[in-house]
Short mmCIF file of C-alpha atoms in Angstrom, two decimals:
data_model
loop_
_atom_site.label_atom_id
_atom_site.label_comp_id
_atom_site.label_asym_id
_atom_site.label_seq_id
_atom_site.Cartn_x
_atom_site.Cartn_y
_atom_site.Cartn_z
CA MET A 5 -5.18 45.40 -28.42
CA GLY A 6 -8.65 45.29 -29.93
CA THR A 7 -12.12 46.01 -28.64
CA TYR A 8 -13.29 42.42 -29.04
CA ILE A 9 -10.20 40.45 -30.08
CA ASN A 10 -6.95 40.14 -28.15
CA THR A 11 -8.25 42.39 -25.38
CA GLY A 12 -5.43 41.48 -22.99
CA ASN A 13 -5.50 40.56 -19.32
CA ILE A 14 -6.31 43.84 -17.59
CA GLY A 15 -9.66 42.54 -16.35
CA PHE A 16 -8.04 39.64 -14.52
CA GLN A 17 -5.22 41.88 -13.32
CA ARG A 18 -7.81 43.91 -11.44
CA ALA A 19 -9.17 40.72 -9.90
CA ARG A 20 -5.72 39.64 -8.73
CA ASN A 21 -5.13 43.09 -7.26
CA SER A 22 -8.23 42.52 -5.12
CA GLU A 23 -9.07 39.72 -2.69
CA TYR A 24 -9.12 36.74 -5.04
CA VAL A 25 -10.33 33.24 -4.23
CA ASP A 26 -8.59 30.75 -6.51
CA LYS A 27 -11.06 29.31 -9.02
CA SER A 28 -8.45 28.47 -11.65
CA GLU A 29 -9.37 24.77 -11.62
CA LEU A 30 -11.98 25.87 -14.13
CA ILE A 31 -9.19 26.41 -16.66
CA ALA A 32 -8.09 22.78 -16.41
CA ILE A 33 -11.66 21.64 -17.09
CA VAL A 34 -11.98 23.89 -20.14
CA ASN A 35 -8.52 22.86 -21.36
CA SER A 36 -9.61 19.23 -21.34
CA THR A 37 -12.46 20.08 -23.74
CA LEU A 38 -10.48 22.02 -26.37
CA ASN A 39 -10.54 20.47 -29.83
CA THR A 40 -12.89 17.72 -28.66
CA GLU A 41 -16.59 17.02 -29.13
CA ARG A 42 -17.09 18.74 -25.77
CA GLY A 43 -15.31 21.92 -26.83
CA PHE A 44 -18.38 24.18 -26.78
CA THR A 45 -19.30 25.09 -23.20
CA CYS A 46 -22.23 27.03 -21.72
CA VAL A 47 -22.08 27.85 -18.00
CA THR A 48 -25.16 29.35 -16.34
CA ARG A 49 -25.41 30.66 -12.80
CA CYS A 50 -27.48 33.31 -11.06
CA ARG A 51 -26.26 36.90 -10.81
CA ARG A 52 -23.10 37.71 -8.86
CA PHE A 53 -21.86 34.14 -8.75
CA GLY A 54 -18.52 34.84 -10.45
CA LYS A 55 -19.43 34.17 -14.09
CA SER A 56 -17.87 37.35 -15.50
CA MET A 57 -14.81 36.94 -13.29
CA ALA A 58 -14.30 33.46 -14.69
CA ALA A 59 -14.69 34.73 -18.25
CA LYS A 60 -12.02 37.38 -17.65
CA MET A 61 -9.75 34.74 -16.14
CA LEU A 62 -10.11 32.50 -19.18
CA ASN A 63 -9.52 35.46 -21.50
CA ALA A 64 -6.29 36.35 -19.67
CA TYR A 65 -5.11 32.74 -19.78
CA TYR A 66 -5.73 32.05 -23.48
CA ASP A 67 -5.11 35.49 -25.02
CA GLN A 68 -1.97 35.38 -27.20
CA SER A 69 -1.54 39.17 -27.13
CA CYS A 70 -0.32 39.25 -23.52
CA ASP A 71 1.93 37.42 -21.07
CA SER A 72 -0.19 36.25 -18.14
CA ARG A 73 2.22 33.78 -16.57
CA SER A 74 2.76 35.88 -13.44
CA LEU A 75 -1.01 36.16 -12.88
CA PHE A 76 -1.38 32.39 -12.65
CA ALA A 77 1.98 31.31 -11.19
CA ASP A 78 0.63 30.97 -7.62
CA LEU A 79 -2.75 29.51 -8.59
CA LYS A 80 -3.89 25.87 -8.77
CA ILE A 81 -3.81 25.80 -12.57
CA ALA A 82 -0.04 26.35 -12.59
CA GLN A 83 0.37 22.81 -11.23
CA ASP A 84 -1.86 21.26 -13.87
CA PRO A 85 -0.16 19.41 -16.77
CA SER A 86 -2.18 21.42 -19.29
CA PHE A 87 -0.99 24.80 -17.99
CA GLU A 88 1.90 25.35 -20.37
CA THR A 89 0.12 23.78 -23.34
CA HIS A 90 -2.51 26.50 -23.70
CA LEU A 91 -1.11 29.52 -21.82
CA ASN A 92 -1.44 32.61 -24.08
CA LYS A 93 -1.58 30.51 -27.24
CA TYR A 94 -4.81 31.63 -28.95
CA PRO A 95 -6.42 34.63 -30.58
CA VAL A 96 -9.36 35.24 -28.26
CA ILE A 97 -12.63 36.94 -29.19
CA TYR A 98 -14.39 38.35 -26.11
CA LEU A 99 -18.01 39.50 -26.39
CA ASP A 100 -20.19 40.83 -23.59
CA THR A 101 -23.67 41.00 -25.12
CA SER A 102 -24.97 43.22 -22.31
CA ASP A 103 -22.90 46.03 -23.86
CA PHE A 104 -25.10 45.80 -26.95
CA VAL A 105 -28.53 45.49 -25.33
CA THR A 106 -28.01 48.87 -23.66
CA ARG A 107 -27.45 50.48 -27.07
CA TYR A 108 -29.73 48.68 -29.52
CA HIS A 109 -33.41 48.00 -28.88
CA ASP A 110 -34.64 46.07 -31.91
CA GLU A 111 -33.69 43.15 -34.15
CA THR A 112 -30.81 45.12 -35.68
CA ILE A 113 -28.83 44.37 -32.52
CA VAL A 114 -27.58 41.12 -34.04
CA GLU A 115 -26.39 42.87 -37.19
CA HIS A 116 -24.52 45.40 -35.05
CA ILE A 117 -22.80 42.59 -33.15
CA ASP A 118 -21.72 40.83 -36.33
CA VAL A 119 -20.49 44.00 -38.09
CA GLN A 120 -18.61 45.45 -35.13
CA LEU A 121 -16.85 42.20 -34.30
CA ARG A 122 -15.97 41.68 -37.96
CA GLU A 123 -14.49 45.18 -38.32
CA ASP A 124 -12.42 44.81 -35.15
CA ILE A 125 -11.08 41.40 -36.15
CA LEU A 126 -10.13 42.58 -39.65
CA GLN A 127 -8.07 45.37 -38.08
CA ALA A 128 -6.14 42.71 -36.18
CA TYR A 129 -5.46 40.88 -39.47
CA PRO A 130 -4.91 43.67 -42.04
CA ASP A 131 -3.07 41.41 -44.49
CA ILE A 132 -5.86 38.84 -44.71
CA LYS A 133 -8.19 39.41 -47.66
CA VAL A 134 -11.77 38.30 -47.19
CA LYS A 135 -14.65 38.24 -49.64
CA GLU A 136 -16.87 41.27 -49.96
CA GLY A 137 -20.23 41.09 -48.24
CA GLY A 138 -19.24 38.20 -46.01
CA ASP A 139 -20.36 37.94 -42.41
CA LEU A 140 -18.28 37.41 -39.28
CA MET A 141 -18.11 33.65 -39.76
CA ASP A 142 -16.87 34.08 -43.35
CA CYS A 143 -14.16 36.36 -42.02
CA LEU A 144 -13.05 33.88 -39.36
CA ILE A 145 -13.02 30.99 -41.83
CA HIS A 146 -10.66 32.88 -44.14
CA ILE A 147 -8.38 33.97 -41.29
CA CYS A 148 -8.20 30.47 -39.86
CA ALA A 149 -7.38 29.01 -43.30
CA SER A 150 -4.65 31.60 -43.88
CA THR A 151 -2.99 31.55 -40.44
CA HIS A 152 -3.74 27.95 -39.40
CA HIS A 153 -4.63 29.38 -35.99
CA GLN A 154 -7.87 28.48 -34.25
CA PHE A 155 -9.82 30.95 -32.14
CA ILE A 156 -11.18 30.84 -28.63
CA PHE A 157 -14.56 32.60 -28.46
CA ILE A 158 -15.76 33.80 -25.02
CA ILE A 159 -19.29 35.22 -24.69
CA ASP A 160 -20.26 36.76 -21.36
CA GLU A 161 -23.98 37.24 -20.63
CA TRP A 162 -24.85 35.19 -23.70
CA ASP A 163 -28.56 35.30 -22.78
CA ALA A 164 -28.82 39.06 -22.23
CA ILE A 165 -30.65 39.37 -25.55
CA CYS A 166 -32.97 36.50 -24.58
CA ARG A 167 -33.83 38.26 -21.33
CA GLU A 168 -34.15 41.77 -22.74
CA PHE A 169 -36.09 40.98 -25.91
CA LEU A 170 -38.97 38.99 -24.50
CA ASP A 171 -41.39 37.25 -26.82
CA LYS A 172 -45.09 37.67 -26.25
CA PRO A 173 -45.75 35.41 -23.25
CA SER A 174 -47.57 32.16 -23.87
CA GLY A 175 -49.82 30.53 -21.32
CA ARG A 176 -50.64 32.73 -18.32
CA SER A 177 -49.95 36.45 -18.48
CA ILE A 178 -46.69 37.90 -17.18
CA SER A 179 -47.00 41.52 -16.06
CA ASP A 180 -45.25 44.43 -17.70
CA CYS A 181 -42.62 44.53 -14.98
CA LEU A 182 -40.85 41.70 -16.78
CA LEU A 183 -39.89 44.22 -19.45
CA PRO A 184 -36.37 45.65 -19.20
CA GLN A 185 -36.14 48.56 -16.78
CA GLY A 186 -37.02 51.84 -18.44
CA ARG A 187 -38.35 50.18 -21.60
CA LYS A 188 -41.90 50.61 -22.85
CA LYS A 189 -43.98 47.74 -24.08
CA ALA A 190 -44.04 49.11 -27.62
CA GLU A 191 -40.26 49.07 -27.76
CA CYS A 192 -40.26 45.29 -27.38
CA LYS A 193 -42.64 44.56 -30.23
CA SER A 194 -39.75 43.16 -32.27
CA GLY A 195 -38.67 40.80 -29.52
CA THR A 196 -39.58 37.67 -31.44
CA SER A 197 -37.68 38.88 -34.50
CA ALA A 198 -34.64 39.82 -32.44
CA MET A 199 -34.65 36.41 -30.75
CA ASP A 200 -34.92 34.59 -34.09
CA CYS A 201 -32.06 36.66 -35.53
CA TYR A 202 -29.90 36.01 -32.49
CA VAL A 203 -30.52 32.26 -32.42
CA ASN A 204 -29.80 32.04 -36.14
CA TRP A 205 -26.59 34.00 -35.64
CA LEU A 206 -25.48 31.63 -32.86
CA ARG A 207 -26.24 28.66 -35.08
CA ARG A 208 -24.32 30.22 -37.95
CA MET A 209 -21.31 30.72 -35.68
CA PHE A 210 -21.30 27.49 -33.74
CA LYS A 211 -23.32 24.79 -35.52
CA GLY A 212 -21.98 25.01 -39.04
CA GLY A 213 -19.73 22.38 -40.52
CA GLN A 214 -16.64 24.58 -40.18
CA SER A 215 -17.20 25.70 -36.59
CA MET A 216 -15.00 22.95 -35.19
CA GLN A 217 -12.20 23.98 -37.55
CA VAL A 218 -12.42 27.67 -36.68
CA PHE A 219 -12.82 27.38 -32.89
CA ALA A 220 -10.60 25.38 -30.57
CA GLY A 221 -13.20 26.13 -27.94
CA VAL A 222 -16.22 28.29 -27.20
CA TYR A 223 -17.16 29.37 -23.70
CA MET A 224 -20.47 31.11 -22.92
CA THR A 225 -21.84 32.34 -19.60
CA GLY A 226 -25.31 33.50 -18.65
CA ILE A 227 -28.22 33.08 -16.28
CA LEU A 228 -30.50 30.90 -18.38
CA PRO A 229 -29.55 27.64 -20.08
CA ILE A 230 -29.91 27.49 -23.85
CA LYS A 231 -33.53 27.77 -25.01
CA LYS A 232 -35.24 24.53 -25.96
CA TYR A 233 -37.18 24.20 -29.19
CA LYS A 234 -39.57 21.27 -28.82
CA THR A 235 -37.37 18.47 -27.49
CA GLN A 236 -33.86 19.88 -27.86
CA SER A 237 -31.88 23.07 -27.42
CA ALA A 238 -31.14 25.51 -30.21
CA LEU A 239 -27.43 24.69 -29.80
CA ASN A 240 -27.38 21.05 -28.81
CA ASN A 241 -23.66 20.76 -29.50
CA PHE A 242 -22.95 22.79 -26.36
CA ILE A 243 -22.26 21.05 -23.06
CA GLU A 244 -24.27 22.89 -20.40
CA TYR A 245 -23.27 23.41 -16.78
CA SER A 246 -26.24 24.92 -14.95
CA MET A 247 -27.62 25.50 -11.44
CA VAL A 248 -29.63 22.32 -11.97
CA ASP A 249 -26.90 20.21 -13.59
CA PRO A 250 -23.43 21.69 -12.94
CA ARG A 251 -21.46 18.56 -13.83
CA ARG A 252 -17.74 19.01 -13.05
CA MET A 253 -18.04 22.74 -12.50
CA ALA A 254 -20.07 22.63 -9.28
CA GLY A 255 -17.31 24.14 -7.16
CA CYS A 256 -15.95 26.55 -9.77
CA PHE A 257 -18.57 29.22 -9.08
CA GLY A 258 -19.59 30.53 -5.70
CA PHE A 259 -17.54 30.01 -2.54
CA THR A 260 -17.23 26.63 -0.85
CA LYS A 261 -17.33 26.15 2.91
CA ASP A 262 -13.54 25.85 3.14
CA GLU A 263 -13.07 29.05 1.15
CA VAL A 264 -15.42 31.01 3.40
CA LEU A 265 -13.76 29.55 6.50
CA MET A 266 -10.45 30.86 5.16
CA LEU A 267 -11.89 34.30 4.48
CA SER A 268 -13.66 34.51 7.84
CA THR A 269 -10.42 33.68 9.66
CA LYS A 270 -8.40 36.13 7.58
CA TYR A 271 -10.78 39.03 8.14
CA GLY A 272 -12.06 38.22 11.62
CA MET A 273 -15.63 37.54 10.51
CA ASP A 274 -18.01 35.15 12.26
CA TYR A 275 -18.27 32.12 9.97
CA ASP A 276 -21.62 31.01 11.41
CA GLU A 277 -23.08 34.44 10.68
CA LEU A 278 -21.79 34.34 7.10
CA ALA A 279 -23.28 30.86 6.71
CA LYS A 280 -26.65 31.96 8.04
CA TRP A 281 -26.83 34.81 5.55
CA TYR A 282 -25.16 33.50 2.40
CA ASP A 283 -24.80 29.69 2.46
CA GLY A 284 -27.40 27.13 1.45
CA TYR A 285 -26.87 26.48 -2.24
CA LYS A 286 -26.49 22.77 -2.91
CA ILE A 287 -25.06 22.71 -6.42
CA GLY A 288 -24.38 19.28 -7.84
CA ALA A 289 -21.95 17.39 -5.63
CA GLU A 290 -21.12 20.53 -3.63
CA PRO A 291 -23.25 20.46 -0.47
CA SER A 292 -22.48 24.01 0.64
CA ILE A 293 -22.03 26.93 -1.76
CA PHE A 294 -22.10 30.59 -0.64
CA ASN A 295 -23.06 33.65 -2.68
CA PRO A 296 -19.55 35.04 -3.37
CA ASN A 297 -20.54 38.63 -4.05
CA SER A 298 -22.49 38.89 -0.80
CA VAL A 299 -19.68 37.30 1.21
CA MET A 300 -17.16 39.83 -0.15
CA GLN A 301 -19.60 42.71 0.42
CA ALA A 302 -20.07 41.59 4.02
CA ILE A 303 -16.32 41.35 4.56
CA ASP A 304 -15.80 44.80 3.08
CA ALA A 305 -18.57 46.28 5.24
CA ASP A 306 -17.63 44.16 8.27
CA TRP A 307 -21.32 43.45 8.61
CA CYS A 308 -23.72 40.78 7.34
CA SER A 309 -26.77 42.18 5.63
CA SER A 310 -28.77 41.69 2.45
CA TYR A 311 -26.67 42.73 -0.53
CA TRP A 312 -28.86 40.80 -2.97
CA GLY A 313 -30.95 43.82 -3.90
CA LYS A 314 -27.90 45.68 -5.20
CA SER A 315 -27.46 43.16 -8.02
CA ALA A 316 -31.04 41.91 -8.53
CA THR A 317 -34.49 43.15 -7.58
CA TYR A 318 -37.23 41.02 -6.07
CA GLU A 319 -39.75 42.82 -8.30
CA THR A 320 -38.52 40.67 -11.20
CA ILE A 321 -40.00 37.53 -9.66
CA VAL A 322 -43.29 38.96 -8.38
CA PRO A 323 -45.16 38.22 -11.67
CA TYR A 324 -44.08 34.58 -11.51
CA ILE A 325 -45.16 34.15 -7.88
CA LYS A 326 -48.52 35.76 -8.65
CA MET A 327 -49.28 33.22 -11.39
CA ASN A 328 -52.22 31.20 -10.17
CA PHE A 329 -50.88 27.74 -10.93
CA ASP A 330 -52.32 24.95 -8.81
CA GLY A 331 -50.16 24.34 -5.75
CA LEU A 332 -47.74 27.25 -6.35
CA LYS A 333 -48.93 29.34 -3.42
CA ASP A 334 -48.80 26.30 -1.12
CA ASP A 335 -45.22 25.59 -2.17
CA ILE A 336 -44.07 29.19 -1.77
CA ILE A 337 -45.54 29.35 1.72
CA SER A 338 -44.03 25.98 2.64
CA MET A 339 -40.61 27.23 1.58
CA LEU A 340 -41.04 30.45 3.55
CA ALA A 341 -41.68 28.12 6.47
CA GLY A 342 -38.35 26.42 5.82
CA GLU A 343 -39.67 23.39 3.95
CA GLN A 344 -38.41 21.68 0.80
CA VAL A 345 -40.82 21.09 -2.07
CA LYS A 346 -40.72 18.77 -5.06
CA VAL A 347 -39.97 20.22 -8.48
CA ASN A 348 -39.65 18.84 -12.00
CA THR A 349 -37.01 20.98 -13.72
CA THR A 350 -37.04 19.11 -17.03
CA LYS A 351 -40.11 20.71 -18.60
CA PHE A 352 -38.98 24.35 -18.53
CA THR A 353 -37.92 25.55 -22.00
CA ASN A 354 -35.41 28.06 -20.58
CA ASP A 355 -37.53 30.91 -21.91
CA LEU A 356 -38.83 33.53 -19.48
CA SER A 357 -41.73 34.20 -21.84
CA VAL A 358 -42.93 30.60 -21.72
CA VAL A 359 -43.83 29.80 -18.11
CA GLU A 360 -46.76 27.41 -18.10
CA SER A 361 -46.78 25.49 -14.82
CA LYS A 362 -45.85 25.55 -11.16
CA ASP A 363 -42.70 23.57 -11.96
CA ASP A 364 -41.70 26.18 -14.56
CA VAL A 365 -41.99 28.95 -11.97
CA LEU A 366 -39.90 27.05 -9.41
CA THR A 367 -37.29 26.25 -12.06
CA VAL A 368 -37.07 29.94 -13.02
CA LEU A 369 -36.50 30.79 -9.35
CA ILE A 370 -33.73 28.17 -9.18
CA HIS A 371 -31.91 29.65 -12.18
CA LEU A 372 -32.32 33.16 -10.78
CA GLY A 373 -30.83 32.05 -7.45
CA TYR A 374 -33.92 32.50 -5.28
CA LEU A 375 -34.11 28.77 -4.63
CA SER A 376 -31.52 26.06 -4.11
CA TYR A 377 -32.00 22.76 -5.95
CA ASP A 378 -31.13 19.30 -4.65
CA ARG A 379 -30.91 16.98 -7.65
CA GLN A 380 -30.74 13.85 -5.47
CA THR A 381 -34.20 14.48 -4.02
CA SER A 382 -35.58 16.68 -6.85
CA THR A 383 -36.53 19.30 -4.28
CA CYS A 384 -35.94 23.02 -3.89
CA ARG A 385 -35.86 25.36 -0.92
CA VAL A 386 -34.90 28.92 0.07
CA PRO A 387 -31.13 28.80 0.63
CA ASN A 388 -30.42 31.42 3.31
CA VAL A 389 -31.54 34.47 5.29
CA GLU A 390 -30.49 36.95 2.60
CA VAL A 391 -32.63 35.33 -0.09
CA MET A 392 -35.45 34.62 2.38
CA LYS A 393 -35.73 38.36 3.00
CA GLU A 394 -35.87 39.10 -0.72
CA LEU A 395 -38.44 36.38 -1.34
CA THR A 396 -40.51 37.72 1.54
CA ASN A 397 -40.36 41.19 -0.01
CA ALA A 398 -41.69 39.67 -3.23
CA VAL A 399 -44.52 37.87 -1.40
CA GLU A 400 -45.54 41.13 0.25
CA GLN A 401 -46.27 42.47 -3.24
CA THR A 402 -48.58 39.57 -4.12
CA GLY A 403 -51.54 40.46 -1.95
CA TRP A 404 -51.20 37.36 0.26
CA THR A 405 -52.21 39.38 3.31
CA ASN A 406 -52.63 36.45 5.70
CA VAL A 407 -49.15 35.16 4.98
CA VAL A 408 -47.62 38.60 5.33
CA LYS A 409 -49.48 39.13 8.60
CA ALA A 410 -48.19 35.83 10.00
CA ILE A 411 -44.63 36.81 9.10
CA GLN A 412 -44.99 40.29 10.59
CA GLU A 413 -46.43 38.92 13.86
CA SER A 414 -43.91 36.09 14.21
CA ASP A 415 -41.81 38.14 16.65
CA GLN A 416 -44.75 38.34 19.03
CA LEU A 417 -45.38 34.59 19.00
CA LEU A 418 -41.74 33.78 19.71
CA GLN A 419 -41.67 36.32 22.54
CA ALA A 420 -44.81 34.79 24.06
CA ILE A 421 -43.09 31.38 24.19
CA LEU A 422 -39.93 32.83 25.73
CA GLU A 423 -42.12 34.52 28.38
CA CYS A 424 -44.07 31.26 28.90
CA ASP A 425 -47.34 33.04 28.15
CA GLU A 426 -49.45 29.97 27.29
CA ASP A 427 -52.67 31.85 26.50
CA ALA A 428 -50.89 34.24 24.13
CA VAL A 429 -49.21 31.33 22.34
CA ALA A 430 -52.50 29.43 21.94
CA HIS A 431 -54.25 32.57 20.67
CA GLY A 432 -51.41 33.35 18.25
CA VAL A 433 -51.44 29.82 16.83
CA ASP A 434 -55.25 30.02 16.51
CA ILE A 435 -54.96 33.08 14.31
CA VAL A 436 -52.13 31.84 12.12
CA HIS A 437 -53.69 28.41 11.63
CA ASP A 438 -57.15 29.80 10.92
CA GLU A 439 -55.97 32.44 8.44
CA ASN A 440 -53.77 30.09 6.44
CA THR A 441 -55.84 26.94 6.23
CA SER A 442 -57.17 27.89 2.80
CA ILE A 443 -53.89 26.46 1.52
CA LEU A 444 -53.54 23.56 3.94
CA SER A 445 -55.81 20.90 5.36
CA TYR A 446 -56.94 21.70 8.89
CA ASN A 447 -56.95 18.17 10.24
CA ASP A 448 -53.42 17.35 9.27
CA GLU A 449 -50.48 17.38 11.66
CA ASN A 450 -48.02 18.19 8.91
CA SER A 451 -50.05 21.25 7.90
CA LEU A 452 -50.07 22.53 11.47
CA ALA A 453 -46.32 22.04 11.73
CA CYS A 454 -45.86 23.90 8.45
CA VAL A 455 -48.07 26.78 9.60
CA LEU A 456 -46.18 26.91 12.90
CA SER A 457 -42.89 27.06 11.02
CA LEU A 458 -44.28 30.05 9.13
CA ALA A 459 -45.44 31.57 12.41
CA PHE A 460 -41.87 31.32 13.71
CA TYR A 461 -40.46 33.01 10.59
CA SER A 462 -38.49 35.67 12.46
CA ALA A 463 -37.00 33.05 14.81
CA ARG A 464 -34.59 32.08 12.03
CA ASN A 465 -32.56 35.18 12.82
CA ASN A 466 -31.51 33.61 16.15
CA TYR A 467 -32.43 29.95 15.78
CA VAL A 468 -31.82 27.00 13.51
CA MET A 469 -35.19 25.35 12.97
CA HIS A 470 -35.58 21.55 12.64
CA ARG A 471 -38.72 19.72 11.58
CA GLU A 472 -38.96 16.08 12.71
CA LEU A 473 -35.59 16.12 14.50
CA PRO A 474 -34.45 12.52 15.18
CA THR A 475 -33.73 11.96 18.86
CA GLY A 476 -33.06 8.22 19.05
CA LYS A 477 -36.45 7.43 20.58
CA GLY A 478 -38.63 9.26 18.10
CA PHE A 479 -38.86 12.50 16.17
CA ALA A 480 -39.48 15.83 17.82
CA ASP A 481 -42.08 17.76 15.77
CA LEU A 482 -40.36 21.15 15.82
CA VAL A 483 -37.07 22.08 17.47
CA LEU A 484 -35.42 25.51 17.58
CA ILE A 485 -31.71 25.48 18.39
CA PRO A 486 -30.08 28.84 19.30
CA ARG A 487 -27.43 30.02 16.90
CA LYS A 488 -23.90 30.62 18.08
CA ASN A 489 -23.58 33.57 20.51
CA VAL A 490 -27.37 33.76 20.98
CA ASP A 491 -28.33 33.79 24.67
CA SER A 492 -31.76 32.19 24.39
CA PRO A 493 -33.14 28.79 25.40
CA ALA A 494 -33.70 26.00 22.93
CA ILE A 495 -37.36 25.22 22.23
CA ILE A 496 -38.94 21.78 21.70
CA LEU A 497 -42.50 21.81 20.37
CA GLU A 498 -44.69 18.73 20.28
CA LEU A 499 -48.05 18.80 18.50
CA LYS A 500 -51.16 16.80 19.37
CA TYR A 501 -54.64 16.46 17.93
CA SER A 502 -57.80 16.19 20.07
CA GLN A 503 -55.81 15.21 23.13
CA ASN A 504 -54.27 17.84 25.39
CA ALA A 505 -51.11 19.90 25.68
CA ASP A 506 -50.02 18.05 28.84
CA THR A 507 -49.90 14.82 26.81
CA ALA A 508 -47.51 16.50 24.40
CA ILE A 509 -45.21 17.54 27.27
CA GLU A 510 -45.30 14.01 28.69
CA GLN A 511 -44.24 12.59 25.31
CA ILE A 512 -41.30 14.99 25.16
CA LYS A 513 -40.13 13.77 28.55
CA ARG A 514 -40.92 10.08 28.01
CA LYS A 515 -38.99 9.90 24.77
CA GLN A 516 -36.18 11.98 26.24
CA TYR A 517 -36.12 14.59 23.48
CA PRO A 518 -34.29 17.13 25.72
CA ALA A 519 -31.32 14.77 26.10
CA LYS A 520 -30.66 15.05 22.38
CA VAL A 521 -31.20 18.79 22.25
CA ALA A 522 -28.98 19.32 25.28
CA GLU A 523 -26.03 18.34 23.11
CA TYR A 524 -26.46 21.70 21.36
CA THR A 525 -27.44 24.16 24.10
CA GLY A 526 -28.14 24.93 27.74
CA ASP A 527 -31.65 25.96 28.83
CA ILE A 528 -34.61 24.33 27.13
CA LEU A 529 -38.29 25.21 26.94
CA LEU A 530 -40.78 22.38 26.42
CA VAL A 531 -43.89 23.48 24.51
CA GLY A 532 -46.94 21.29 24.03
CA ILE A 533 -49.64 22.45 21.60
CA ASN A 534 -52.90 20.60 21.14
CA TYR A 535 -55.43 21.19 18.39
CA ASP A 536 -59.11 20.49 19.10
CA LYS A 537 -60.55 19.33 15.78
CA GLN A 538 -64.14 19.98 16.89
CA GLN A 539 -63.66 23.46 18.31
CA LYS A 540 -60.86 24.33 15.90
CA THR A 541 -58.92 25.91 18.74
CA HIS A 542 -55.54 25.29 20.34
CA ASN A 543 -54.31 25.06 23.89
CA CYS A 544 -50.72 25.32 25.05
CA HIS A 545 -48.59 24.22 27.98
CA ILE A 546 -45.01 25.39 28.52
CA GLU A 547 -42.43 24.07 30.98
CA ARG A 548 -38.80 24.90 31.63
CA TYR A 549 -36.75 21.74 31.39
CA VAL A 550 -34.84 20.93 34.55
CA LYS A 551 -31.79 18.72 34.00
#
């Protein structure tokens, strides 16, 4: 057993000894690419989405130095026709680049990787003579020619060097907190050199004419897709499976709805509570993907909470949110209010040092897992309560005091509605609308609805919020449906401009909005809010709906 080659299956053994959700269909997909033009794979997902687990699984399956049959016998892959063909048939090189970035802090990191892998591989093949002064690729070429065996190369955290050795930012300034934790700015002065060395090393390994002969397949994981240089990636022979374009691997990372339903039943957890906290990622064709690490943490603790901060810190994204790109603040606030916003993900160069537009910032947040992306509508949104809390923490560090105040006072506004305190509701909406209209047009119904959604931020803990809910005879402006096991009335809000709040209540009744909402809940509060464009004030009328 080597350090980097033929490392065995102990990593996947540990996974199988724990609660393991079967993701072995990934193996069948990778098997179908071996020794084809699609044989070089790069999978990128946000932290704690099962990337390293998948890499260990693949290592255990392909590694010729061990017998892993029993580890896979009860998994989906065992029924696949390709199972026997590739099971433990290859010499596997396994590299986790994060192990190196913790030890080497300049451009020599790439040389250390090459030398240490080369030395370890030569120990596994002591009878193979290689030329003096050759690099790792020279070594592999000679071994492959002598043994007629191709390698599988697995790289976990392939982009750790890209993230740790940041180039000098172009465009707007990114604050020093983007530097690796504990590192000083001076220590990163060789970032550009390190990046160039690393990219050249990857090209030497995987883009040369003999790469296809040496490697039956290459599998890389990371957070960021491969960096683009001008119009193409540095390694354009890799097929990429990202948060934005997952292709066939959409369901191979993260937990699906059916998988979480199984786990919730097995461990007596409330599925709806797990969904509220950890669902919301729409990845490719998969409409409902949960954060797997957070789900397992919640099951282990028997309690849903925010476990995001244990694997990532919101401080990382503060510099991006603070960038003063036109429309960025509006979009962030809209998403805090539960809205979806348009995003163009195609312009981002996959380089954290080159963030030059609002779309770049939103795309970074998608890759980091703070936003969910819907490729059918080209929109993004905050996926769930866990991430919403982390994003809110980040916004609190930006100096957006009015937004933070609205969020902090949202409990009071909701309580005023539940107590039918019309004056308090009108006054609360006055304040929120007035203090946040620098980002939104005053005389616009959509802007008022957005600001109200922000004002009801805390209501998401107990309610599912719907904007423009279809009722059959129209669309209710804002509807709050109580979550399961929440003993609170549903709320229907109708907004009017320069009319009166009574007119809003009459419309709710005339178009029979409560009949639709009654399918979900029992008691209902009808709330009419009118905005006087001249006085720039609001009035409110609240009624309890009597069936």
